mmCIF file of C-alpha atoms in Angstrom:
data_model
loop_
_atom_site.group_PDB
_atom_site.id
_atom_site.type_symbol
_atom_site.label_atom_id
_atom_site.label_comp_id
_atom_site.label_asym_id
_atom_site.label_seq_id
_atom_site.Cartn_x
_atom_site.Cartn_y
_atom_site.Cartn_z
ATOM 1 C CA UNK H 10 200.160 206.415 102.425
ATOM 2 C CA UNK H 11 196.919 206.482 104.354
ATOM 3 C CA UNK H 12 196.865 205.819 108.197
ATOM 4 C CA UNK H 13 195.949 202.138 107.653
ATOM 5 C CA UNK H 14 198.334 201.557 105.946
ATOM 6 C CA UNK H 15 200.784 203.373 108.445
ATOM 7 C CA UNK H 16 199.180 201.754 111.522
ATOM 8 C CA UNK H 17 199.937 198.193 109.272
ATOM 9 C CA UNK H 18 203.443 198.999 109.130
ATOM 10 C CA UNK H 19 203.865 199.748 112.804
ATOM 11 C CA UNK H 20 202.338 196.424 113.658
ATOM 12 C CA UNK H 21 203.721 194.006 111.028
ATOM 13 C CA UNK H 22 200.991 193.789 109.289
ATOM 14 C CA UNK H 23 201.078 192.994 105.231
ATOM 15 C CA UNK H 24 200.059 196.179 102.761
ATOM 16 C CA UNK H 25 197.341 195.305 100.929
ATOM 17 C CA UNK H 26 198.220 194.472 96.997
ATOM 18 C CA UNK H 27 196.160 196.715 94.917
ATOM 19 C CA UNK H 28 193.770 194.681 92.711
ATOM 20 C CA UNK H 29 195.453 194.337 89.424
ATOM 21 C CA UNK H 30 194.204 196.908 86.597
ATOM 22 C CA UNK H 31 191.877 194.713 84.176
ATOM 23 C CA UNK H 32 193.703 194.624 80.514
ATOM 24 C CA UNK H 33 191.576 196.047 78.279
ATOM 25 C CA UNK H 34 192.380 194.637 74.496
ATOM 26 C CA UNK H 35 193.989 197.577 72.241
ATOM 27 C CA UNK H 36 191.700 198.772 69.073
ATOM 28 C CA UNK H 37 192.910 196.779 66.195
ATOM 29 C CA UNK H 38 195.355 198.841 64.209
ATOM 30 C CA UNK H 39 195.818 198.758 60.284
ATOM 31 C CA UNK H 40 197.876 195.962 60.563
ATOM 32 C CA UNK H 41 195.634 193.548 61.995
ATOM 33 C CA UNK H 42 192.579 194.762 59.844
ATOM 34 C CA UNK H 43 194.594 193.721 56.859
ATOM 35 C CA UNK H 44 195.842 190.860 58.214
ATOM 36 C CA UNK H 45 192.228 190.154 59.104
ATOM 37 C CA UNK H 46 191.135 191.022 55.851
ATOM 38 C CA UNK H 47 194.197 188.581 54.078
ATOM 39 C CA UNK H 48 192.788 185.366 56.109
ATOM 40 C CA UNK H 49 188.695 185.862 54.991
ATOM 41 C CA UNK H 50 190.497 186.086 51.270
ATOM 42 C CA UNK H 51 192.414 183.072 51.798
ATOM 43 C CA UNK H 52 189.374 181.080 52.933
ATOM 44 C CA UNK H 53 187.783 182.024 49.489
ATOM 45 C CA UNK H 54 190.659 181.137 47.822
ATOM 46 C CA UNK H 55 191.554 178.355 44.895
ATOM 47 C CA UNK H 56 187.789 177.820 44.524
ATOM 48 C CA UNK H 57 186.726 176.933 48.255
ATOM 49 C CA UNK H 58 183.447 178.825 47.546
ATOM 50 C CA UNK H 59 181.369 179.734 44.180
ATOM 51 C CA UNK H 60 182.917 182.795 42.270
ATOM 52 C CA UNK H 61 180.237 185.281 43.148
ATOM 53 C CA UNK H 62 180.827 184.692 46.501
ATOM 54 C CA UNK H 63 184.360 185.228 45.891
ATOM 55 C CA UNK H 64 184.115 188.452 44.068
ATOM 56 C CA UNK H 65 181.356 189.819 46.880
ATOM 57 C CA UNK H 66 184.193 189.243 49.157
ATOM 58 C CA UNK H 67 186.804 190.857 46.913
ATOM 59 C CA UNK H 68 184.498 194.196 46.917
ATOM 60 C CA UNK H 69 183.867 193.833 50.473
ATOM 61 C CA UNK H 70 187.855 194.234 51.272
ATOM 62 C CA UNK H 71 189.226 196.696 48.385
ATOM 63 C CA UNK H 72 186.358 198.530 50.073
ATOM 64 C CA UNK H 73 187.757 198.181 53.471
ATOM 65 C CA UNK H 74 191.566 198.488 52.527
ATOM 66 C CA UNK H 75 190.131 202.023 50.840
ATOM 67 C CA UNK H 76 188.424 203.345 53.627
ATOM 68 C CA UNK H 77 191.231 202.651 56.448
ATOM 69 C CA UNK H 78 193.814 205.256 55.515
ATOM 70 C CA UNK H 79 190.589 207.824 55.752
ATOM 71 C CA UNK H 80 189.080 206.462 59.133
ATOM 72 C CA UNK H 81 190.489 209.622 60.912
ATOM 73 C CA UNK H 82 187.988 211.536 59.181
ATOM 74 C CA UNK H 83 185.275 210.115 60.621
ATOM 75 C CA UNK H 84 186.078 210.900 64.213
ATOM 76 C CA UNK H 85 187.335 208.597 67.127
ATOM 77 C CA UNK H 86 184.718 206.344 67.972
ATOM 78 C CA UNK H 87 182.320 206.887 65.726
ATOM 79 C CA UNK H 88 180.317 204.161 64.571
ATOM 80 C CA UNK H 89 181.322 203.971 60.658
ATOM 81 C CA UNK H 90 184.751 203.752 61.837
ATOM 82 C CA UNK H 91 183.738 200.694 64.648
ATOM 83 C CA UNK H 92 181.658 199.560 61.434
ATOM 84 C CA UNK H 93 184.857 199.506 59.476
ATOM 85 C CA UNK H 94 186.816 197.368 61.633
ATOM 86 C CA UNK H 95 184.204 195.137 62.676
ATOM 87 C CA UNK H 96 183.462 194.162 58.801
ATOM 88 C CA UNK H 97 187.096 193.163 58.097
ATOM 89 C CA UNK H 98 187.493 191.210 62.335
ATOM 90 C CA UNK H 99 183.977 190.301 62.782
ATOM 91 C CA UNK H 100 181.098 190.629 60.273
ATOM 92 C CA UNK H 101 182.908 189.416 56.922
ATOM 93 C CA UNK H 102 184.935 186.486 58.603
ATOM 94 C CA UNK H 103 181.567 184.913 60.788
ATOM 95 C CA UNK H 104 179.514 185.241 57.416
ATOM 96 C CA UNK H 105 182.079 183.299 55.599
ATOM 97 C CA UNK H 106 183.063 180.557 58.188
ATOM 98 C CA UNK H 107 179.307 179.776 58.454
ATOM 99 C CA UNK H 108 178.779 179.317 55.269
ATOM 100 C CA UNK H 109 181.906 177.351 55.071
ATOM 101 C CA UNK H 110 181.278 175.052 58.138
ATOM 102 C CA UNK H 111 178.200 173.657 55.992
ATOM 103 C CA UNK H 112 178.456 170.756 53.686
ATOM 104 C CA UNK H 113 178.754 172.671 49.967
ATOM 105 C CA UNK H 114 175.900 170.217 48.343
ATOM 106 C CA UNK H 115 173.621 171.249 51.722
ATOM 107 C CA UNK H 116 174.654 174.709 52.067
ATOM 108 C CA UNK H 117 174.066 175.347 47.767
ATOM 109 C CA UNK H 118 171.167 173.371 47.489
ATOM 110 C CA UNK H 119 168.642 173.432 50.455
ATOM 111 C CA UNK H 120 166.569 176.045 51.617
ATOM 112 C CA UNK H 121 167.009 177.136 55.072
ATOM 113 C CA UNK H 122 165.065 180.608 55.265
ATOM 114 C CA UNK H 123 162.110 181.780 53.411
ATOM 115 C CA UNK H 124 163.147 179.680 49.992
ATOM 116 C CA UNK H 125 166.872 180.359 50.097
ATOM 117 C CA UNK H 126 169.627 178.403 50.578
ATOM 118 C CA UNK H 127 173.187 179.570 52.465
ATOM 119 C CA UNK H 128 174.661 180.090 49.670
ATOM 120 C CA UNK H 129 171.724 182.591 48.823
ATOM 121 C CA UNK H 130 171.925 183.793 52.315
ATOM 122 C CA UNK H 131 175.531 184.125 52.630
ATOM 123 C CA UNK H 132 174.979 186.230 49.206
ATOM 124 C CA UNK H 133 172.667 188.689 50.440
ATOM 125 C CA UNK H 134 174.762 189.132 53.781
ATOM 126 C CA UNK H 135 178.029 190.395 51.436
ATOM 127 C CA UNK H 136 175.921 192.279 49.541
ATOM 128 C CA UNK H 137 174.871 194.353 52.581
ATOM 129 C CA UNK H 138 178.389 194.270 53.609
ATOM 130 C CA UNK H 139 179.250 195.583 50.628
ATOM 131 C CA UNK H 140 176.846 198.366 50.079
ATOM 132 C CA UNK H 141 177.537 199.500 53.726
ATOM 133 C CA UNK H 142 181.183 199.869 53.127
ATOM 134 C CA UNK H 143 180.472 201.877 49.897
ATOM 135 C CA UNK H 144 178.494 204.474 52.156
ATOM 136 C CA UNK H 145 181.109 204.505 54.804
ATOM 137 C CA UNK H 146 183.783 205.350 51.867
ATOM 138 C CA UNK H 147 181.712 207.789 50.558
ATOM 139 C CA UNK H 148 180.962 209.422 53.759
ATOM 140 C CA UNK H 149 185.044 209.165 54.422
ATOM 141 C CA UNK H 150 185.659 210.530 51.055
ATOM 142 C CA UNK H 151 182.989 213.552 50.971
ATOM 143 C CA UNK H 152 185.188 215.278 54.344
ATOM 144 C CA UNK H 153 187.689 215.472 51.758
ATOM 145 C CA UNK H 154 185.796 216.582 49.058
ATOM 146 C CA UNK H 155 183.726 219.225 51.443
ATOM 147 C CA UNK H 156 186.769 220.697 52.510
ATOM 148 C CA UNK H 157 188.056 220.996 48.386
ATOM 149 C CA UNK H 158 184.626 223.122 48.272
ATOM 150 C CA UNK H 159 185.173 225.134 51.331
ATOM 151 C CA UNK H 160 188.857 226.194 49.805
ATOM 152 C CA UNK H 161 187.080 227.238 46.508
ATOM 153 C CA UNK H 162 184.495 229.189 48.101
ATOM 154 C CA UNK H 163 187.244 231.389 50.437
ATOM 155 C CA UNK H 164 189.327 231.385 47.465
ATOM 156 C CA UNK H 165 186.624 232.766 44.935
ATOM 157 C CA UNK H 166 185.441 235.406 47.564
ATOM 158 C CA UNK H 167 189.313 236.041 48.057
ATOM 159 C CA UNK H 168 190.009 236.614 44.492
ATOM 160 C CA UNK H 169 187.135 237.030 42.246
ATOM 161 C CA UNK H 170 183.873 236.132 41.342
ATOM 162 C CA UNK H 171 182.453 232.435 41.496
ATOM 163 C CA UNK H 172 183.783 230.633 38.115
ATOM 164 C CA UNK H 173 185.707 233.712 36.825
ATOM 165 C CA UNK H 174 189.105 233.532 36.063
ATOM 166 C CA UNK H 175 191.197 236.644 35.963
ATOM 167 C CA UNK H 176 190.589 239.464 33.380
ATOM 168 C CA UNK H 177 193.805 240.446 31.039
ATOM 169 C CA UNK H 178 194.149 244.576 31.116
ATOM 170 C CA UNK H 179 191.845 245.619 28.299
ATOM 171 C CA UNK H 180 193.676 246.037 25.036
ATOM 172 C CA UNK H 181 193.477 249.475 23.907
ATOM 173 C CA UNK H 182 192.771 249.416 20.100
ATOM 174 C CA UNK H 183 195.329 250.936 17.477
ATOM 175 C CA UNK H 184 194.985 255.014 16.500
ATOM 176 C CA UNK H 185 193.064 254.944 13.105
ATOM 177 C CA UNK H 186 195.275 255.320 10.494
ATOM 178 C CA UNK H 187 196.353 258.965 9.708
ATOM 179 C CA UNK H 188 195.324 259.534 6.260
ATOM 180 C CA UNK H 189 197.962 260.944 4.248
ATOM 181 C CA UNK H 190 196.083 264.537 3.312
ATOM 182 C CA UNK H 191 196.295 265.380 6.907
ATOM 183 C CA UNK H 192 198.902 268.196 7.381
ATOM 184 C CA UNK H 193 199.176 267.602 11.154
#
């Protein structure tokens, strides 16, 4: 309590409220990137777009559903992991409901940008979608894999030589026969 606030008291005078704390929205857990990921499929669903769409969205989320158990291992705010999340919330949902907000005849059949049509747009954006979230897997994937090769290396200077495996004790070969003129 500060002497304002003591000299308030005294006279009858209100405490001031503290200004509320702003609400900051919580990072979207698993649960909601899957659930995110479960509404963009449902929109490409029972033929609502062309297949190839359809199966560039398909890669786009396997992808996705892959990489989430792993995002640890790209650190706390790093920007594969906001990449990530922003695909399956953001990115993949806005490509699609553009696309899908156009009439289909329009959308497949008229050039919009530089000779292509949405559909041909919409196409390339999934592909880069797509190829992103393969290097973000691999990326997750290869802190998995480095550590494998780390263990190997401390093992093999541990225990033996790179590739080696252990040696059996060398077999000592039989005593040559005894002929049967030796007196001995």
């Amino acid at each position: 309590m500060g002497i304002r606030d003591w000299f308030g008291r005294v006279f009858g005078r209100e405490p001031e409220q503290p200004e509320p704390e702003e609400q900051r929205p919580s990072a979207p857990t698993a649960q909601d990137i899957e659930a995110a990921l479960q509404r963009v499929e449902e929109l490409v669903a029972g033929g609502a777009v062309p297949t190839v769409v359809t199966s560039r969205v398909r890669r786009v989320a396997k992808t996705v559903r892959e990489t989430i158990p792993r995002l640890a291992n790209l650190g706390m705010g790093s920007p594969q992991a906001y990449s990530v999340v922003a695909t399956a919330t953001d990115y993949l949902p806005e490509a699609l409901g553009g696309y899908l907000r156009l009439p289909r005849d329009w959308a497949d059949s008229r050039p919009i940008e530089n000779g292509k049509t949405s559909l041909m747009l919409l196409i390339d954006q999934l592909d880069l979608l797509g190829s992103t979230m393969d290097k973000i897997f691999d990326a997750v994937v290869r802190v998995d894999a480095d550590a494998l090769i780390a263990h190997g290396r401390f093992l093999q200077e541990k225990f033996g030589t790179p590739g080696s495996a252990p040696r059996p004790a060398p077999v000592q070969p039989p005593p040559e026969p005894r002929s049967t003129l030796d007196l001995g």
